Each structure stands twice: as structure tokens, then as C-alpha cells.
Amino acid sequence: SLLVLTVGTGTAGKHSDVASGLARTINLCAPRLFWLVPSASEKSRPVADLIRESVEHPGAFRPWSTDEPYRTIADPDDIHQCRTVLREVIAAVRKQLKPGERLIVNPTSGTKQMSAGATLAALDEEVDQIDFTSGERVDGVVKTGTEVVQSFDLRGFLFQRDLRTAGELFHHGAFYAAARLLKGYVQPEAVRSRETALCLHEWQRMNYPKAASHAAKFSEELRMHLGALAQADAFSAPLLGDLLAGADELLRWGDCEEALARYYRGAEQAAKVRLAEAHSIRPPYRLESVLDILPAGCRLAEDLQRWGARKGVILLTAQKAWDVLDACDDPMAASYFADQELQHGLQRRNESMYGHGQEPVEAGQVHAVCDRLRNLLKDHLPAALACWSTARRPRSLS
């Protein structure tokens, strides 16, 4: 281990002195290297000198620099200064760590501000362990020769802190950030939480095979559900419903522009699911197949022929897909084009950063698009509406 100790003047007692107590503390810890941080007091520095000369292995002491043995604290009653100095020392000491070593801070000695500042610095710099020197007390001070070291495993504390932070990130949709925050922990709770976060990260991306592989680590039921989505047809009710559920999540997190872009994509997918289910038109969209379902001589058929096809295949944009349905007198297309508010709401996507502009989108506008899409699917694609749900998605890391 590497050890950093604060050094005060000590409270002298009949059976104790601070130099002997801290020297014994160092001997008990037996660090490979240690650093002393006294105050600038004329009484503190001599104590530090005595400690480094009386330990069992004086060669383990490391001076602060070639000119100065200690990084001292000018005002040991200023907690902010104590914290700043100890952070500086800890950062420098960390560079000396070897693989497998632990960085330990012992803030027992010194003013209360020195101890508190050193403890805060240890938390700031995320050291491995905080040690406190204790033992049999006489007249309020530890009796020399009875010293024992009580350790506080800071990694456990940091894990609980990071787990709470990861939970907040998860709740707001920052799944990848939550997983990264827990990456260095090996506790079973951390592993499960990390896999849950990664599962939701891939799920939101609609990367179902990868999401299922993460779900397998914590839920067989969820793995099977995601596996089924991975096997589903690209233009099917389950995938359309899940795409729209992802839009709901984005709207819940306040990502209005991205949510609207996904609802826009959902409207396009709805048209193509309808083409597949009701008219047997599936990708690749061959010009001949599309022309077969259009009324003879209709203007759209003429336009498609005039625009031509590459190797017999045409590109069906969202607008063209709905136009094909409308030309076939499909009742779903009639409802879609009759809903002018839905048309205007979806058009806002083209005016946003996800289209061709930079106009911000308000949450109320996106909620309105969501509600109108639900009404459209309720009347014409009830199977997709039944799959439009976030109920299966974990709501927390626990």
C-alpha cells in the first residue's frame, strides 16, 4: 500500500505522544511508501521529522520534493485549504501506485479541520481506504503502544454512491452512462445493474439480439421477449409497436425532437406494415408489384413509371407509401390524410434538427402526435396498438 498521514502537534498525555503513536501506525500498516502532511506550525514539522526517523523502515518515507520534505498546510484551521492540499498530495501519490496496491489516507492526527479536510479529499480523489488510529485511551488520548488501525473501505461507500447515481441516470434514459459508471465494480448487484442498463441501451436502439444477450444475465422472460422481437419481420405489428414505445420513452425523458422523429418513423412504418399485411407488398419494393395493386391509369402509377426504378426496385418514402395506400382506397390511408392535425404535427419533424431545419418542438405538440397515431392504429392496426407498450421495460436498476 501507499500511505498518506496528516500530522498535528498532538495532545500530550502522561502515557502517550503523537510521534510515537503515528510511527506505530505506520509500522502496523507497513506501506511500501508513505507521505507526511503536517501543518506549517513550528510545533508540527518537528513531530513529522521525529516520525520519519523512528519508523521501522525510514527508507519508505517519500519527501514532497527535492527541496521540501513535506507539503504543509499553511492554515490548519481552514478546512477548504486542508482539503485542497490533501487532494494535491493524493493526486501526486496516485502516480506512484503499482498494480494491486491500495492508496490509504490516515486523517487521524491534526486539527479537526485537517482531519475533515483530509477525509473530504480522500472522497474527492476516490482512494481505496481511509484508516483511523485508535486504541486504549487515557485522559482522552490513545495510550502509546496500544494503537490499532480501524479501516473504512471507501470502495464500498463509493459503490453505493455510484449505484444511486447510476439509478438516476437510468431513470432518465442515460443507460450507457449508467453502465459505464458501474463498470469498475464486481459486486453481483453491480453486475446485474450494469447488464440491465446495457440491455435497455440496446433495446432503445432496437438492437434486439444484443439486448437479449444482456437480458439473459438477469431475466429469462425478458430474454425470450427480446429474442422474439429479434426474429420478427421488419414490417410487423410487434416491431411497429416497439418502435413507438421507444418514442414514448424519449418523450418521457424530455427528448422532444428525437421522440417526434421516431413517431414520424412510426407513421412511415405503419403504412408499410399495412402494405405488407393488407396488400402483400414487402421490401424490396418492385415496381411491377406496386403497379399491380394500383388502379389502372391512376396518376400515381404514371408518376412511378416516369420516375423509373433501379433494377426494377423503387424507393418507397413515407409519403409515397401513404400515397400508394390512398390510391388503393385503403381506409387507413383515408383516415390518415383526413387527420390534418396529425399531418401538421408530423410535418414539424421536417422543420426540426431531425429534418431540414432547427425549430424546437414542444412536448405538448409531440403528445398530440402520439395520441392521434394511437387513434389511427386503434381503428386500423389494433395488433400494433396492442404491442405499443413500455410495460415490459425495467423501470429501475434494482
Coordinates of C-alpha atoms in Angstrom, one line a residue:
S1 CA 0.0 0.0 0.0
L2 CA 0.9 3.7 -0.2
L3 CA 0.0 5.7 2.9
V4 CA -0.7 9.4 3.4
L5 CA -0.9 10.7 7.0
T6 CA -1.8 14.1 8.4
V7 CA 0.4 15.3 11.3
G8 CA -0.6 17.6 14.0
T9 CA 1.2 18.7 17.2
G10 CA -0.7 16.1 19.3
T11 CA -2.3 16.3 22.7
A12 CA 0.4 15.2 25.1
G13 CA -0.6 12.8 27.8
K14 CA 1.2 11.0 30.6
H15 CA 1.3 7.8 28.7
S16 CA 1.3 9.0 25.1
D17 CA 2.8 11.2 22.4
V18 CA 1.7 11.8 18.9
A19 CA 5.1 11.0 17.2
S20 CA 5.3 7.5 18.7
G21 CA 1.6 6.8 18.0
L22 CA 1.9 7.7 14.3
A23 CA 5.2 5.9 13.9
R24 CA 3.5 2.8 15.3
T25 CA 0.5 3.4 13.0
I26 CA 2.9 3.4 10.0
N27 CA 4.6 0.2 11.3
L28 CA 1.2 -1.5 11.6
C29 CA 0.2 -0.5 8.1
A30 CA 3.7 -1.4 6.7
P31 CA 3.3 0.6 3.5
R32 CA 5.7 0.4 0.6
L33 CA 5.9 4.2 0.7
F34 CA 4.4 6.9 2.9
W35 CA 4.0 10.7 2.9
L36 CA 3.5 13.0 5.8
V37 CA 1.4 16.2 5.7
P38 CA 2.0 18.4 8.7
S39 CA 0.7 21.9 9.3
A40 CA 3.2 24.7 8.8
S41 CA 3.2 25.2 12.6
E42 CA 6.7 25.3 14.2
K43 CA 5.4 22.5 16.5
S44 CA 4.1 20.2 13.7
R45 CA 7.1 19.9 11.5
P46 CA 9.4 18.6 14.2
V47 CA 6.8 15.9 15.0
A48 CA 6.9 14.9 11.4
D49 CA 10.7 14.8 11.5
L50 CA 10.6 12.5 14.5
I51 CA 8.0 10.2 12.9
R52 CA 10.0 9.5 9.8
E53 CA 13.2 8.9 11.7
S54 CA 11.6 6.5 14.2
V55 CA 9.7 4.1 12.0
E56 CA 11.0 0.6 11.3
H57 CA 11.7 1.4 7.7
P58 CA 12.7 5.0 7.4
G59 CA 13.5 4.5 3.7
A60 CA 9.8 4.1 2.9
F61 CA 9.3 7.8 3.6
R62 CA 9.0 9.9 0.4
P63 CA 9.7 13.7 0.5
W64 CA 7.4 16.0 -1.3
S65 CA 10.2 17.4 -3.4
T66 CA 14.0 17.6 -3.5
D67 CA 13.9 20.9 -1.6
E68 CA 11.0 20.2 0.8
P69 CA 10.2 17.0 2.7
Y70 CA 6.6 17.9 3.3
R71 CA 3.6 19.5 1.6
T72 CA 2.5 21.6 4.5
I73 CA -0.9 23.2 5.4
A74 CA -0.4 26.9 6.0
D75 CA -3.7 27.3 7.9
P76 CA -4.7 24.1 9.6
D77 CA -8.0 25.7 10.8
D78 CA -9.1 26.3 7.2
I79 CA -11.0 23.2 6.1
H80 CA -11.0 24.3 2.5
Q81 CA -7.3 24.7 2.4
C82 CA -6.8 21.4 4.2
R83 CA -9.0 19.7 1.6
T84 CA -7.1 21.4 -1.3
V85 CA -3.6 20.4 0.0
L86 CA -4.6 16.8 0.6
R87 CA -6.2 16.5 -2.8
E88 CA -2.9 17.7 -4.3
V89 CA -0.9 15.2 -2.3
I90 CA -3.2 12.3 -3.1
A91 CA -3.1 13.1 -6.8
A92 CA 0.7 13.1 -6.7
V93 CA 0.9 9.9 -4.7
R94 CA -1.5 8.1 -7.0
K95 CA 1.1 8.3 -9.7
Q96 CA 3.3 6.0 -7.6
L97 CA 0.8 3.2 -7.3
K98 CA 1.7 -0.2 -8.7
P99 CA -0.9 -2.8 -9.9
G100 CA -2.6 -4.3 -6.9
E101 CA -1.6 -1.7 -4.4
R102 CA -4.1 0.3 -2.3
L103 CA -3.9 4.1 -1.6
I104 CA -4.7 4.7 2.0
V105 CA -5.3 8.0 3.8
N106 CA -5.0 8.3 7.6
P107 CA -6.5 11.6 8.7
T108 CA -6.5 10.9 12.5
S109 CA -3.8 13.5 13.5
G110 CA -4.1 17.2 13.3
T111 CA -6.8 19.8 13.8
K112 CA -10.4 18.7 13.3
Q113 CA -10.3 20.8 10.1
M114 CA -7.3 18.8 9.0
S115 CA -9.0 15.5 9.6
A116 CA -12.2 16.6 8.0
G117 CA -10.4 18.1 5.0
A118 CA -8.3 15.0 4.5
T119 CA -11.4 12.8 4.6
L120 CA -13.2 15.0 2.1
A121 CA -10.1 14.9 -0.1
A122 CA -10.0 11.1 0.1
L123 CA -13.6 11.0 -1.0
D124 CA -12.9 13.5 -3.8
E125 CA -10.0 11.5 -5.1
E126 CA -11.7 8.1 -4.5
V127 CA -8.8 6.5 -2.6
D128 CA -9.2 2.8 -1.7
Q129 CA -9.2 3.1 2.1
I130 CA -9.4 5.5 5.0
D131 CA -7.6 4.5 8.2
F132 CA -8.2 5.8 11.7
T133 CA -5.7 5.2 14.6
S134 CA -7.4 4.2 17.8
G135 CA -6.6 2.2 20.9
E136 CA -6.8 2.3 24.7
R137 CA -7.4 5.9 25.8
V138 CA -6.0 7.6 28.9
D139 CA -7.0 11.1 29.7
G140 CA -8.7 11.3 26.3
V141 CA -5.7 10.3 24.2
V142 CA -4.6 7.0 22.8
K143 CA -2.0 5.3 25.1
T144 CA 1.3 4.7 23.3
G145 CA 1.8 1.0 22.5
T146 CA -1.9 0.2 22.3
E147 CA -2.5 1.7 18.9
V148 CA -4.8 -0.2 16.5
V149 CA -5.8 0.8 13.0
Q150 CA -9.5 0.8 12.1
S151 CA -10.2 0.8 8.3
F152 CA -13.0 2.2 6.3
D153 CA -13.3 0.6 2.9
L154 CA -14.0 3.6 0.7
R155 CA -14.8 1.4 -2.4
G156 CA -17.9 0.1 -0.7
F157 CA -19.0 3.7 0.1
L158 CA -18.3 4.8 -3.5
F159 CA -20.2 1.8 -4.9
Q160 CA -23.4 2.8 -3.0
R161 CA -22.9 6.4 -4.2
D162 CA -22.3 5.4 -7.8
L163 CA -25.2 2.9 -7.7
R164 CA -27.6 5.7 -6.7
T165 CA -26.2 8.0 -9.4
A166 CA -26.5 5.2 -12.0
G167 CA -30.1 4.7 -10.9
E168 CA -30.8 8.4 -11.6
L169 CA -29.1 8.2 -15.0
F170 CA -31.1 5.0 -15.8
H171 CA -34.4 6.7 -14.8
H172 CA -33.7 9.5 -17.3
G173 CA -32.7 7.2 -20.2
A174 CA -28.9 7.6 -19.9
F175 CA -28.5 3.8 -20.0
Y176 CA -25.0 3.7 -21.4
A177 CA -23.7 6.3 -18.9
A178 CA -25.2 4.3 -16.1
A179 CA -23.4 1.1 -17.3
R180 CA -20.1 2.9 -17.7
L181 CA -20.4 4.3 -14.1
L182 CA -20.7 0.8 -12.7
K183 CA -18.0 -0.7 -15.0
G184 CA -15.3 -1.0 -12.3
Y185 CA -17.4 -2.8 -9.7
V186 CA -17.6 -6.6 -9.4
Q187 CA -20.3 -6.9 -6.8
P188 CA -23.3 -9.1 -8.0
E189 CA -25.6 -6.1 -7.6
A190 CA -23.3 -4.0 -9.8
V191 CA -23.1 -6.7 -12.5
R192 CA -26.8 -7.1 -12.6
S193 CA -27.4 -3.4 -12.7
R194 CA -24.8 -2.9 -15.5
E195 CA -26.4 -5.7 -17.6
T196 CA -29.8 -4.2 -17.1
A197 CA -28.6 -0.8 -18.2
L198 CA -26.8 -2.2 -21.3
C199 CA -30.0 -4.3 -22.1
L200 CA -32.1 -1.1 -22.2
H201 CA -29.4 0.8 -24.1
E202 CA -29.5 -1.8 -26.9
W203 CA -33.3 -2.2 -26.7
Q204 CA -33.8 1.5 -27.2
R205 CA -31.6 1.2 -30.3
M206 CA -33.8 -1.7 -31.4
N207 CA -30.7 -3.9 -31.4
Y208 CA -32.7 -6.9 -30.2
P209 CA -30.1 -9.7 -30.4
K210 CA -27.6 -7.7 -28.3
A211 CA -30.3 -6.6 -25.9
A212 CA -31.4 -10.2 -25.5
S213 CA -27.8 -11.3 -24.7
H214 CA -27.7 -8.8 -21.8
A215 CA -31.2 -9.8 -20.6
A216 CA -30.1 -13.4 -20.4
K217 CA -27.9 -12.4 -17.4
F218 CA -30.8 -11.3 -15.3
S219 CA -34.2 -12.3 -16.8
E220 CA -35.1 -15.3 -18.9
E221 CA -38.6 -13.9 -19.5
L222 CA -37.1 -10.7 -20.9
R223 CA -34.6 -12.6 -23.0
M224 CA -37.4 -14.6 -24.6
H225 CA -39.4 -11.4 -25.4
L226 CA -36.4 -9.7 -27.0
G227 CA -35.5 -12.9 -28.8
A228 CA -39.0 -12.9 -30.3
L229 CA -38.6 -9.3 -31.4
A230 CA -35.2 -10.2 -33.0
Q231 CA -37.0 -12.8 -35.1
A232 CA -40.0 -10.7 -36.1
D233 CA -40.5 -9.4 -39.6
A234 CA -39.1 -5.9 -40.1
F235 CA -42.6 -4.7 -41.1
S236 CA -44.7 -6.4 -38.5
A237 CA -47.0 -5.3 -35.7
P238 CA -44.7 -6.2 -32.8
L239 CA -41.8 -4.1 -34.2
L240 CA -44.0 -1.2 -35.1
G241 CA -45.4 -1.2 -31.5
D242 CA -41.9 -1.4 -30.0
L243 CA -40.7 1.4 -32.2
L244 CA -43.5 3.6 -30.9
A245 CA -42.9 2.5 -27.3
G246 CA -39.3 3.8 -27.8
A247 CA -40.8 7.1 -28.9
D248 CA -42.9 7.2 -25.7
E249 CA -39.7 6.7 -23.7
L250 CA -37.9 9.6 -25.5
L251 CA -40.9 11.8 -24.8
R252 CA -40.9 10.8 -21.1
W253 CA -37.2 11.8 -20.9
G254 CA -37.9 15.2 -22.5
D255 CA -36.1 14.4 -25.8
C256 CA -39.0 16.0 -27.8
E257 CA -37.3 16.4 -31.2
E258 CA -36.0 12.8 -31.2
A259 CA -39.3 11.5 -29.9
L260 CA -41.1 13.2 -32.8
A261 CA -38.6 11.8 -35.3
R262 CA -39.4 8.3 -34.0
Y263 CA -43.1 8.9 -34.2
Y264 CA -42.6 10.1 -37.7
R265 CA -40.8 6.9 -38.5
G266 CA -43.6 5.0 -36.8
A267 CA -46.1 6.6 -39.1
E268 CA -44.0 5.5 -42.1
Q269 CA -43.7 2.0 -40.7
A270 CA -47.4 1.9 -40.1
A271 CA -48.0 2.5 -43.8
K272 CA -45.5 -0.2 -44.8
V273 CA -47.0 -2.7 -42.2
R274 CA -50.4 -2.1 -43.8
L275 CA -49.0 -2.6 -47.3
A276 CA -47.4 -5.9 -46.2
E277 CA -50.4 -7.2 -44.3
A278 CA -53.3 -6.0 -46.4
H279 CA -51.7 -5.9 -49.9
S280 CA -48.8 -8.3 -49.7
I281 CA -46.3 -5.6 -50.7
R282 CA -43.0 -6.1 -48.9
P283 CA -39.4 -4.9 -49.5
P284 CA -37.7 -4.9 -51.9
Y285 CA -40.5 -2.8 -53.4
R286 CA -40.6 -4.0 -57.0
L287 CA -42.2 -1.5 -59.4
E288 CA -44.3 -4.2 -61.1
S289 CA -45.7 -5.4 -57.8
V290 CA -46.7 -1.9 -56.7
L291 CA -48.3 -1.2 -60.1
D292 CA -50.3 -4.4 -59.9
I293 CA -52.3 -3.1 -56.8
L294 CA -52.8 0.4 -58.2
P295 CA -55.9 1.2 -60.3
A296 CA -55.1 1.3 -64.0
G297 CA -54.4 4.7 -65.3
C298 CA -54.1 6.4 -61.9
R299 CA -51.7 9.4 -61.8
L300 CA -49.5 7.8 -59.1
A301 CA -48.9 4.8 -61.4
E302 CA -47.9 7.1 -64.2
D303 CA -45.6 9.0 -61.8
L304 CA -43.9 5.9 -60.6
Q305 CA -43.3 4.7 -64.1
R306 CA -41.9 8.1 -65.1
W307 CA -39.6 8.3 -62.1
G308 CA -38.3 4.9 -63.0
A309 CA -36.7 2.1 -60.9
R310 CA -33.2 0.9 -60.3
K311 CA -33.1 -2.8 -61.4
G312 CA -36.9 -2.9 -61.1
V313 CA -36.9 -1.7 -57.5
I314 CA -38.4 1.6 -56.3
L315 CA -37.7 3.6 -53.1
L316 CA -40.9 4.0 -51.0
T317 CA -40.6 7.1 -48.8
A318 CA -43.1 7.7 -46.1
Q319 CA -45.2 10.0 -48.4
K320 CA -45.1 7.5 -51.3
A321 CA -46.1 4.6 -49.0
W322 CA -49.2 6.5 -47.9
D323 CA -49.9 7.7 -51.4
V324 CA -49.9 4.1 -52.6
L325 CA -52.4 3.1 -49.9
D326 CA -54.5 6.1 -50.7
A327 CA -54.6 5.2 -54.4
C328 CA -55.8 1.7 -53.4
D329 CA -58.7 3.3 -51.5
D330 CA -57.3 1.8 -48.3
P331 CA -59.5 3.1 -45.3
M332 CA -56.4 3.5 -43.2
A333 CA -54.9 6.0 -45.7
A334 CA -58.2 7.8 -45.8
S335 CA -58.2 8.3 -42.0
Y336 CA -54.5 9.3 -42.1
F337 CA -55.0 12.1 -44.7
A338 CA -58.2 13.2 -43.2
D339 CA -56.5 14.0 -39.9
Q340 CA -55.0 17.4 -40.7
E341 CA -53.7 17.9 -37.1
L342 CA -51.7 14.7 -37.4
Q343 CA -50.3 15.8 -40.7
H344 CA -49.2 19.2 -39.3
G345 CA -47.8 17.5 -36.2
L346 CA -45.7 15.1 -38.2
Q347 CA -44.6 18.0 -40.5
R348 CA -42.9 19.6 -37.5
R349 CA -40.3 16.8 -37.7
N350 CA -39.1 18.2 -41.1
E351 CA -38.7 21.7 -39.5
S352 CA -36.7 20.4 -36.6
M353 CA -33.0 19.4 -36.4
Y354 CA -34.0 15.8 -37.4
G355 CA -35.4 17.1 -40.7
H356 CA -34.3 20.1 -42.6
G357 CA -34.5 22.9 -40.0
Q358 CA -33.7 23.8 -36.4
E359 CA -37.1 24.6 -35.0
P360 CA -37.5 23.3 -31.4
V361 CA -40.5 21.1 -30.7
E362 CA -42.7 21.4 -27.6
A363 CA -43.7 18.4 -25.5
G364 CA -47.4 19.2 -26.0
Q365 CA -47.1 19.1 -29.7
V366 CA -45.4 15.7 -29.6
H367 CA -48.1 14.3 -27.2
A368 CA -50.7 15.4 -29.7
V369 CA -49.0 13.4 -32.5
C370 CA -48.7 10.4 -30.2
D371 CA -52.4 10.5 -29.3
R372 CA -53.5 10.8 -32.9
L373 CA -51.3 7.9 -34.0
R374 CA -52.8 5.8 -31.3
N375 CA -56.3 6.6 -32.6
L376 CA -55.2 5.7 -36.1
L377 CA -53.8 2.3 -35.1
K378 CA -56.8 1.6 -32.8
D379 CA -59.1 1.8 -35.8
H380 CA -56.9 0.1 -38.5
L381 CA -53.9 -1.7 -36.9
P382 CA -55.1 -3.0 -33.5
A383 CA -52.4 -5.7 -33.4
A384 CA -49.7 -3.0 -33.5
L385 CA -51.5 -0.9 -30.8
A386 CA -51.5 -4.0 -28.6
C387 CA -47.7 -4.1 -28.9
W388 CA -47.3 -0.4 -28.3
S389 CA -46.3 -0.6 -24.6
T390 CA -43.4 0.1 -22.3
A391 CA -44.7 -2.2 -19.6
R392 CA -42.0 -4.9 -20.1
R393 CA -39.1 -2.4 -19.8
P394 CA -37.4 -2.3 -16.4
R395 CA -38.1 1.0 -14.7
S396 CA -35.1 0.7 -12.3
L397 CA -31.8 -1.0 -11.8
S398 CA -32.9 -2.9 -8.7

